[in-house]
Each structure stands twice: as C-alpha cells, then as structure tokens.
Amino acid sequence: AGATQRHGSLREAIEWSYELLEPAERELLDYFGVFFGTWSLDAALAVAGGQAKAGATLNGLQSLVQKSLVIVERGPGGLRYRLLESVRAFACARLDAMDRTDQARLLHARYFGRLAATAGEKLLEDDQVIWMDHLDLEWPNLRAAWEWLLTRPVHCAHAVELLVGLRWHFWIRGKYTEAMQWYSEAEELIEECGAPDQARLFNGYAIALLHARRLENALLHAGRAAAC
C-alpha cells in the first residue's frame, strides 16, 4: 500500500510539473520519451523537428533542464541528456494517448539509422576509436531503434541502413555474440535486400558465424556474399 501511495504521489508531482509547462515544452518532453538511456543535442533536434526548429528546441530543452524534468550530464563527446524513468514513462503514456508514438519512434529510428551509416564509413578512417566510443554510448538507442524497426516492415530500408552501418563495429569491437543475435533477427530482412546490401550483410553474418565456430554456415554466407 505504501509503495502504491508513493507511486501515485510521484505521478501527481510529475503531472503538476507538466501542467505548468508551455505547450511547446510539453510536446518536447513527450517526444523525449522515445529515448533510451542518454541522448545528444543532435538526437534531440532530430526528434523535435530538425534544424528548422533548432532554436525553439534548444530553448525548450534548457527550460526543461532548469525545471528538473530533463537531467543533463557531461559525457566523453559533450553534454548528454536523460529522463528519470518515472518521467519517461509519463512521456511515453502521453505519446500513446495522443497516438503519436509511431511518429516519434520513426524520427528516432531515422536518426539512429543515419548515425550508424555515418559511423560505418568513419570506422575505416582515422577517427575509428572516436566513432566506436560514440556507438557504444548510443547503443541503448541503436538497439531500441532496431527492435522497433523489426516490427515495422514498411520501414525496412531504415533497418537495413542501421545494420549495414553497424557491421564493422561488431567486428572491430569483437561483439560476435551480439552480432549473431542481430543477424539472426534480420534473416528475413536480408533475403529481401538488393544485391549490394545483401553482399554487405551476408559478409557480416559470415564473420559472426566464423567466430561462433559455425564454419559450415559461415562458408555458406560468405559464398552468398561473393555471389551478390
């Protein structure tokens, strides 16, 4: 009973704080509910309307920080933001109530798909370590974007972009067990890709299989990559 009362009091406090916000601040907080763990300013801009609304987003974000609804932390690559889980749950419930969850999750997935694609190129250049660390920091959001995209076949292009972009990260970081999970989840998706993406993904899958000591399947997928 005590725990239920505390939970109710906490929700009432969040609702009270929420009602004091400007409408634009409420919308911003709702959309921040799609993030998992911490996020960057660039990510905040992406889910809040892009560069066209950059000034309003920055002002709104600063206001939410001042009102203790968004927490700011200093990370290796600059400032990071996060919500308390109770505030995040409230924001997600608001998105659901307004039937805007899919819209917000798509903006989130597009951003992290583009981030993975950029990282996929940078991981083979001089800034490799910086980009590996960046992907590690963003991993909760990358994984969340991937899981959501797998349930939305209409957005399969973004899922392909995400996995293609991450394939070198799996290999360089030695995340073979995790790679096996992602690639096994993507088997149907890979079958429907065009030949260039199939070649990249079958190759990545073959590397993961090789390190899992599943040599016969590794050779099979390497052959399919070569054929593509």
PDB file of C-alpha atoms in Angstrom:
ATOM      1  CA  ALA A   1       0.000   0.000   0.000  1.00  0.00           C
ATOM      2  CA  GLY A   2       2.837   2.340   0.864  1.00  0.00           C
ATOM      3  CA  ALA A   3       4.550   1.713  -2.469  1.00  0.00           C
ATOM      4  CA  THR A   4       1.291   2.358  -4.326  1.00  0.00           C
ATOM      5  CA  GLN A   5       0.809   5.633  -2.470  1.00  0.00           C
ATOM      6  CA  ARG A   6       4.375   6.735  -3.255  1.00  0.00           C
ATOM      7  CA  HIS A   7       3.897   5.849  -6.920  1.00  0.00           C
ATOM      8  CA  GLY A   8       0.668   7.842  -7.003  1.00  0.00           C
ATOM      9  CA  SER A   9       2.289  10.820  -5.299  1.00  0.00           C
ATOM     10  CA  LEU A  10       5.180  10.738  -7.758  1.00  0.00           C
ATOM     11  CA  ARG A  11       2.844  10.678 -10.752  1.00  0.00           C
ATOM     12  CA  GLU A  12       0.832  13.549  -9.289  1.00  0.00           C
ATOM     13  CA  ALA A  13       4.040  15.564  -8.859  1.00  0.00           C
ATOM     14  CA  ILE A  14       5.032  14.907 -12.479  1.00  0.00           C
ATOM     15  CA  GLU A  15       1.526  15.817 -13.701  1.00  0.00           C
ATOM     16  CA  TRP A  16       1.636  19.028 -11.670  1.00  0.00           C
ATOM     17  CA  SER A  17       5.012  19.977 -13.153  1.00  0.00           C
ATOM     18  CA  TYR A  18       3.788  19.036 -16.626  1.00  0.00           C
ATOM     19  CA  GLU A  19       0.724  21.267 -16.380  1.00  0.00           C
ATOM     20  CA  LEU A  20       2.959  24.244 -15.593  1.00  0.00           C
ATOM     21  CA  LEU A  21       4.853  23.834 -18.883  1.00  0.00           C
ATOM     22  CA  GLU A  22       4.241  25.789 -22.057  1.00  0.00           C
ATOM     23  CA  PRO A  23       2.533  23.711 -24.792  1.00  0.00           C
ATOM     24  CA  ALA A  24       5.765  23.543 -26.836  1.00  0.00           C
ATOM     25  CA  GLU A  25       7.676  22.310 -23.763  1.00  0.00           C
ATOM     26  CA  ARG A  26       5.075  19.603 -23.144  1.00  0.00           C
ATOM     27  CA  GLU A  27       5.392  18.360 -26.715  1.00  0.00           C
ATOM     28  CA  LEU A  28       9.173  18.343 -26.444  1.00  0.00           C
ATOM     29  CA  LEU A  29       9.113  16.350 -23.215  1.00  0.00           C
ATOM     30  CA  ASP A  30       6.669  13.865 -24.759  1.00  0.00           C
ATOM     31  CA  TYR A  31       8.982  13.258 -27.705  1.00  0.00           C
ATOM     32  CA  PHE A  32      11.996  12.829 -25.443  1.00  0.00           C
ATOM     33  CA  GLY A  33      10.209   9.781 -24.057  1.00  0.00           C
ATOM     34  CA  VAL A  34      11.362   7.787 -27.109  1.00  0.00           C
ATOM     35  CA  PHE A  35      14.990   7.898 -25.972  1.00  0.00           C
ATOM     36  CA  PHE A  36      16.612   5.064 -24.047  1.00  0.00           C
ATOM     37  CA  GLY A  37      19.450   5.949 -21.676  1.00  0.00           C
ATOM     38  CA  THR A  38      21.073   9.257 -22.580  1.00  0.00           C
ATOM     39  CA  TRP A  39      20.952  11.237 -25.801  1.00  0.00           C
ATOM     40  CA  SER A  40      22.807  14.053 -27.544  1.00  0.00           C
ATOM     41  CA  LEU A  41      21.624  17.500 -28.612  1.00  0.00           C
ATOM     42  CA  ASP A  42      21.725  16.362 -32.252  1.00  0.00           C
ATOM     43  CA  ALA A  43      19.389  13.486 -31.411  1.00  0.00           C
ATOM     44  CA  ALA A  44      17.063  15.868 -29.557  1.00  0.00           C
ATOM     45  CA  LEU A  45      16.923  18.129 -32.611  1.00  0.00           C
ATOM     46  CA  ALA A  46      16.170  15.153 -34.866  1.00  0.00           C
ATOM     47  CA  VAL A  47      13.081  14.031 -32.950  1.00  0.00           C
ATOM     48  CA  ALA A  48      11.881  17.590 -32.342  1.00  0.00           C
ATOM     49  CA  GLY A  49      11.671  18.822 -35.925  1.00  0.00           C
ATOM     50  CA  GLY A  50      15.247  19.174 -37.160  1.00  0.00           C
ATOM     51  CA  GLN A  51      17.302  22.284 -37.809  1.00  0.00           C
ATOM     52  CA  ALA A  52      14.256  24.323 -38.786  1.00  0.00           C
ATOM     53  CA  LYS A  53      13.188  24.246 -35.126  1.00  0.00           C
ATOM     54  CA  ALA A  54      16.682  24.212 -33.633  1.00  0.00           C
ATOM     55  CA  GLY A  55      16.324  27.472 -31.717  1.00  0.00           C
ATOM     56  CA  ALA A  56      12.989  26.540 -30.173  1.00  0.00           C
ATOM     57  CA  THR A  57      14.220  23.045 -29.335  1.00  0.00           C
ATOM     58  CA  LEU A  58      17.348  24.335 -27.628  1.00  0.00           C
ATOM     59  CA  ASN A  59      15.371  26.890 -25.625  1.00  0.00           C
ATOM     60  CA  GLY A  60      12.799  24.283 -24.649  1.00  0.00           C
ATOM     61  CA  LEU A  61      15.469  21.791 -23.666  1.00  0.00           C
ATOM     62  CA  GLN A  62      17.225  24.350 -21.477  1.00  0.00           C
ATOM     63  CA  SER A  63      13.919  25.198 -19.816  1.00  0.00           C
ATOM     64  CA  LEU A  64      13.169  21.522 -19.103  1.00  0.00           C
ATOM     65  CA  VAL A  65      16.631  21.137 -17.574  1.00  0.00           C
ATOM     66  CA  GLN A  66      16.074  24.191 -15.364  1.00  0.00           C
ATOM     67  CA  LYS A  67      12.763  22.696 -14.234  1.00  0.00           C
ATOM     68  CA  SER A  68      14.486  19.374 -13.389  1.00  0.00           C
ATOM     69  CA  LEU A  69      12.387  17.384 -15.864  1.00  0.00           C
ATOM     70  CA  VAL A  70      15.434  16.650 -18.034  1.00  0.00           C
ATOM     71  CA  ILE A  71      18.783  15.756 -16.470  1.00  0.00           C
ATOM     72  CA  VAL A  72      21.992  16.949 -18.110  1.00  0.00           C
ATOM     73  CA  GLU A  73      25.288  15.075 -17.817  1.00  0.00           C
ATOM     74  CA  ARG A  74      28.752  15.620 -19.232  1.00  0.00           C
ATOM     75  CA  GLY A  75      29.828  12.711 -21.438  1.00  0.00           C
ATOM     76  CA  PRO A  76      33.029  11.955 -23.392  1.00  0.00           C
ATOM     77  CA  GLY A  77      31.699  13.679 -26.506  1.00  0.00           C
ATOM     78  CA  GLY A  78      29.923  16.581 -24.820  1.00  0.00           C
ATOM     79  CA  LEU A  79      26.672  17.113 -22.963  1.00  0.00           C
ATOM     80  CA  ARG A  80      24.173  14.257 -22.725  1.00  0.00           C
ATOM     81  CA  TYR A  81      20.566  14.348 -21.584  1.00  0.00           C
ATOM     82  CA  ARG A  82      18.268  11.818 -19.956  1.00  0.00           C
ATOM     83  CA  LEU A  83      14.912  11.435 -18.234  1.00  0.00           C
ATOM     84  CA  LEU A  84      14.201   9.798 -14.929  1.00  0.00           C
ATOM     85  CA  GLU A  85      12.381   6.549 -15.655  1.00  0.00           C
ATOM     86  CA  SER A  86       9.219   7.855 -13.997  1.00  0.00           C
ATOM     87  CA  VAL A  87       9.230  10.949 -16.225  1.00  0.00           C
ATOM     88  CA  ARG A  88       9.989   8.841 -19.286  1.00  0.00           C
ATOM     89  CA  ALA A  89       7.052   6.527 -18.532  1.00  0.00           C
ATOM     90  CA  PHE A  90       4.797   9.566 -18.191  1.00  0.00           C
ATOM     91  CA  ALA A  91       6.025  10.992 -21.516  1.00  0.00           C
ATOM     92  CA  CYS A  92       5.521   7.651 -23.293  1.00  0.00           C
ATOM     93  CA  ALA A  93       1.982   7.405 -21.913  1.00  0.00           C
ATOM     94  CA  ARG A  94       1.278  10.876 -23.265  1.00  0.00           C
ATOM     95  CA  LEU A  95       2.519   9.891 -26.726  1.00  0.00           C
ATOM     96  CA  ASP A  96       0.330   6.792 -26.653  1.00  0.00           C
ATOM     97  CA  ALA A  97      -2.704   8.792 -25.569  1.00  0.00           C
ATOM     98  CA  MET A  98      -2.235  11.189 -28.491  1.00  0.00           C
ATOM     99  CA  ASP A  99      -1.493   8.345 -30.937  1.00  0.00           C
ATOM    100  CA  ARG A 100       1.912   9.864 -31.750  1.00  0.00           C
ATOM    101  CA  THR A 101       4.212   7.087 -30.589  1.00  0.00           C
ATOM    102  CA  ASP A 102       4.911   5.691 -34.065  1.00  0.00           C
ATOM    103  CA  GLN A 103       5.615   9.158 -35.421  1.00  0.00           C
ATOM    104  CA  ALA A 104       8.147   9.835 -32.668  1.00  0.00           C
ATOM    105  CA  ARG A 105       9.718   6.367 -32.907  1.00  0.00           C
ATOM    106  CA  LEU A 106      10.164   6.772 -36.670  1.00  0.00           C
ATOM    107  CA  LEU A 107      12.021  10.065 -36.189  1.00  0.00           C
ATOM    108  CA  HIS A 108      14.166   8.338 -33.559  1.00  0.00           C
ATOM    109  CA  ALA A 109      14.862   5.339 -35.828  1.00  0.00           C
ATOM    110  CA  ARG A 110      15.718   7.529 -38.827  1.00  0.00           C
ATOM    111  CA  TYR A 111      18.224   9.494 -36.800  1.00  0.00           C
ATOM    112  CA  PHE A 112      19.997   6.431 -35.434  1.00  0.00           C
ATOM    113  CA  GLY A 113      19.951   4.746 -38.836  1.00  0.00           C
ATOM    114  CA  ARG A 114      21.750   7.753 -40.308  1.00  0.00           C
ATOM    115  CA  LEU A 115      24.154   7.795 -37.368  1.00  0.00           C
ATOM    116  CA  ALA A 116      25.012   4.126 -37.940  1.00  0.00           C
ATOM    117  CA  ALA A 117      25.514   4.750 -41.670  1.00  0.00           C
ATOM    118  CA  THR A 118      27.927   7.608 -40.966  1.00  0.00           C
ATOM    119  CA  ALA A 119      29.759   5.514 -38.380  1.00  0.00           C
ATOM    120  CA  GLY A 120      30.058   2.645 -40.856  1.00  0.00           C
ATOM    121  CA  GLU A 121      32.189   4.883 -43.059  1.00  0.00           C
ATOM    122  CA  LYS A 122      34.141   6.565 -40.255  1.00  0.00           C
ATOM    123  CA  LEU A 123      35.120   3.257 -38.632  1.00  0.00           C
ATOM    124  CA  LEU A 124      37.519   2.622 -41.502  1.00  0.00           C
ATOM    125  CA  GLU A 125      39.179   6.035 -41.174  1.00  0.00           C
ATOM    126  CA  ASP A 126      41.477   7.798 -38.705  1.00  0.00           C
ATOM    127  CA  ASP A 127      38.682   8.600 -36.228  1.00  0.00           C
ATOM    128  CA  GLN A 128      37.853   4.927 -35.715  1.00  0.00           C
ATOM    129  CA  VAL A 129      38.246   4.926 -31.912  1.00  0.00           C
ATOM    130  CA  ILE A 130      36.131   8.070 -31.512  1.00  0.00           C
ATOM    131  CA  TRP A 131      33.311   6.550 -33.532  1.00  0.00           C
ATOM    132  CA  MET A 132      33.481   3.208 -31.741  1.00  0.00           C
ATOM    133  CA  ASP A 133      33.121   5.030 -28.425  1.00  0.00           C
ATOM    134  CA  HIS A 134      30.273   7.080 -29.877  1.00  0.00           C
ATOM    135  CA  LEU A 135      28.387   3.945 -30.928  1.00  0.00           C
ATOM    136  CA  ASP A 136      28.975   2.346 -27.523  1.00  0.00           C
ATOM    137  CA  LEU A 137      27.440   5.418 -25.891  1.00  0.00           C
ATOM    138  CA  GLU A 138      24.439   5.307 -28.224  1.00  0.00           C
ATOM    139  CA  TRP A 139      23.942   1.541 -28.010  1.00  0.00           C
ATOM    140  CA  PRO A 140      20.692   1.564 -25.971  1.00  0.00           C
ATOM    141  CA  ASN A 141      19.109   3.840 -28.580  1.00  0.00           C
ATOM    142  CA  LEU A 142      20.540   1.909 -31.521  1.00  0.00           C
ATOM    143  CA  ARG A 143      19.167  -1.335 -30.126  1.00  0.00           C
ATOM    144  CA  ALA A 144      15.777   0.243 -29.383  1.00  0.00           C
ATOM    145  CA  ALA A 145      15.585   1.639 -32.912  1.00  0.00           C
ATOM    146  CA  TRP A 146      16.453  -1.784 -34.331  1.00  0.00           C
ATOM    147  CA  GLU A 147      13.821  -3.608 -32.275  1.00  0.00           C
ATOM    148  CA  TRP A 148      11.133  -1.128 -33.292  1.00  0.00           C
ATOM    149  CA  LEU A 149      12.075  -1.266 -36.985  1.00  0.00           C
ATOM    150  CA  LEU A 150      11.848  -5.055 -36.969  1.00  0.00           C
ATOM    151  CA  THR A 151       8.160  -4.706 -36.105  1.00  0.00           C
ATOM    152  CA  ARG A 152       7.564  -2.199 -38.914  1.00  0.00           C
ATOM    153  CA  PRO A 153       8.359  -3.877 -42.285  1.00  0.00           C
ATOM    154  CA  VAL A 154       7.214  -0.738 -44.100  1.00  0.00           C
ATOM    155  CA  HIS A 155      10.366   0.964 -42.767  1.00  0.00           C
ATOM    156  CA  CYS A 156      12.729  -1.895 -43.671  1.00  0.00           C
ATOM    157  CA  ALA A 157      15.080   0.471 -45.533  1.00  0.00           C
ATOM    158  CA  HIS A 158      15.963   2.146 -42.241  1.00  0.00           C
ATOM    159  CA  ALA A 159      16.580  -1.242 -40.612  1.00  0.00           C
ATOM    160  CA  VAL A 160      18.946  -2.196 -43.443  1.00  0.00           C
ATOM    161  CA  GLU A 161      20.758   1.132 -43.125  1.00  0.00           C
ATOM    162  CA  LEU A 162      21.180   0.570 -39.394  1.00  0.00           C
ATOM    163  CA  LEU A 163      22.554  -2.959 -39.658  1.00  0.00           C
ATOM    164  CA  VAL A 164      24.811  -2.230 -42.629  1.00  0.00           C
ATOM    165  CA  GLY A 165      26.268   0.715 -40.717  1.00  0.00           C
ATOM    166  CA  LEU A 166      26.985  -1.363 -37.606  1.00  0.00           C
ATOM    167  CA  ARG A 167      28.583  -4.386 -39.246  1.00  0.00           C
ATOM    168  CA  TRP A 168      32.182  -3.119 -38.820  1.00  0.00           C
ATOM    169  CA  HIS A 169      31.509  -2.102 -35.231  1.00  0.00           C
ATOM    170  CA  PHE A 170      30.500  -5.668 -34.361  1.00  0.00           C
ATOM    171  CA  TRP A 171      33.705  -6.970 -35.892  1.00  0.00           C
ATOM    172  CA  ILE A 172      36.148  -4.363 -34.540  1.00  0.00           C
ATOM    173  CA  ARG A 173      34.668  -4.470 -31.031  1.00  0.00           C
ATOM    174  CA  GLY A 174      34.502  -8.276 -31.069  1.00  0.00           C
ATOM    175  CA  LYS A 175      30.764  -8.267 -30.347  1.00  0.00           C
ATOM    176  CA  TYR A 176      30.235 -11.588 -32.085  1.00  0.00           C
ATOM    177  CA  THR A 177      27.555 -12.957 -29.772  1.00  0.00           C
ATOM    178  CA  GLU A 178      25.543  -9.764 -30.114  1.00  0.00           C
ATOM    179  CA  ALA A 179      26.163  -9.745 -33.861  1.00  0.00           C
ATOM    180  CA  MET A 180      24.745 -13.253 -34.089  1.00  0.00           C
ATOM    181  CA  GLN A 181      21.576 -12.065 -32.358  1.00  0.00           C
ATOM    182  CA  TRP A 182      21.122  -9.086 -34.710  1.00  0.00           C
ATOM    183  CA  TYR A 183      21.843 -11.071 -37.873  1.00  0.00           C
ATOM    184  CA  SER A 184      19.577 -13.959 -36.857  1.00  0.00           C
ATOM    185  CA  GLU A 185      16.797 -11.429 -36.244  1.00  0.00           C
ATOM    186  CA  ALA A 186      17.495  -9.962 -39.694  1.00  0.00           C
ATOM    187  CA  GLU A 187      17.432 -13.142 -41.786  1.00  0.00           C
ATOM    188  CA  GLU A 188      14.117 -12.391 -43.481  1.00  0.00           C
ATOM    189  CA  LEU A 189      15.133  -8.773 -43.951  1.00  0.00           C
ATOM    190  CA  ILE A 190      18.423  -9.726 -45.627  1.00  0.00           C
ATOM    191  CA  GLU A 191      16.629 -12.027 -48.065  1.00  0.00           C
ATOM    192  CA  GLU A 192      14.577  -9.073 -49.304  1.00  0.00           C
ATOM    193  CA  CYS A 193      17.524  -6.658 -49.722  1.00  0.00           C
ATOM    194  CA  GLY A 194      19.050  -5.597 -53.006  1.00  0.00           C
ATOM    195  CA  ALA A 195      22.298  -7.309 -54.024  1.00  0.00           C
ATOM    196  CA  PRO A 196      24.730  -4.602 -52.719  1.00  0.00           C
ATOM    197  CA  ASP A 197      23.218  -4.639 -49.219  1.00  0.00           C
ATOM    198  CA  GLN A 198      22.892  -8.424 -49.273  1.00  0.00           C
ATOM    199  CA  ALA A 199      26.615  -8.694 -50.030  1.00  0.00           C
ATOM    200  CA  ARG A 200      27.490  -6.471 -47.067  1.00  0.00           C
ATOM    201  CA  LEU A 201      25.130  -8.201 -44.656  1.00  0.00           C
ATOM    202  CA  PHE A 202      25.915 -11.773 -45.699  1.00  0.00           C
ATOM    203  CA  ASN A 203      29.595 -10.893 -45.272  1.00  0.00           C
ATOM    204  CA  GLY A 204      28.977  -9.505 -41.781  1.00  0.00           C
ATOM    205  CA  TYR A 205      26.893 -12.537 -40.886  1.00  0.00           C
ATOM    206  CA  ALA A 206      29.661 -14.861 -42.153  1.00  0.00           C
ATOM    207  CA  ILE A 207      32.232 -13.144 -39.918  1.00  0.00           C
ATOM    208  CA  ALA A 208      29.963 -13.546 -36.869  1.00  0.00           C
ATOM    209  CA  LEU A 209      29.328 -17.207 -37.719  1.00  0.00           C
ATOM    210  CA  LEU A 210      33.040 -17.829 -38.170  1.00  0.00           C
ATOM    211  CA  HIS A 211      33.792 -16.540 -34.670  1.00  0.00           C
ATOM    212  CA  ALA A 212      30.897 -18.597 -33.317  1.00  0.00           C
ATOM    213  CA  ARG A 213      32.701 -21.619 -34.846  1.00  0.00           C
ATOM    214  CA  ARG A 214      29.791 -22.409 -37.095  1.00  0.00           C
ATOM    215  CA  LEU A 215      32.101 -22.915 -40.050  1.00  0.00           C
ATOM    216  CA  GLU A 216      29.693 -24.572 -42.461  1.00  0.00           C
ATOM    217  CA  ASN A 217      27.157 -21.754 -42.156  1.00  0.00           C
ATOM    218  CA  ALA A 218      29.955 -19.166 -42.283  1.00  0.00           C
ATOM    219  CA  LEU A 219      31.167 -20.573 -45.611  1.00  0.00           C
ATOM    220  CA  LEU A 220      27.604 -20.667 -46.930  1.00  0.00           C
ATOM    221  CA  HIS A 221      27.004 -17.000 -46.122  1.00  0.00           C
ATOM    222  CA  ALA A 222      30.431 -15.958 -47.400  1.00  0.00           C
ATOM    223  CA  GLY A 223      29.606 -17.685 -50.665  1.00  0.00           C
ATOM    224  CA  ARG A 224      26.302 -15.892 -50.888  1.00  0.00           C
ATOM    225  CA  ALA A 225      28.044 -12.571 -50.233  1.00  0.00           C
ATOM    226  CA  ALA A 226      30.518 -13.303 -53.025  1.00  0.00           C
ATOM    227  CA  ALA A 227      27.686 -14.238 -55.378  1.00  0.00           C
ATOM    228  CA  CYS A 228      25.964 -10.928 -54.699  1.00  0.00           C
TER     229      CYS A 228
END
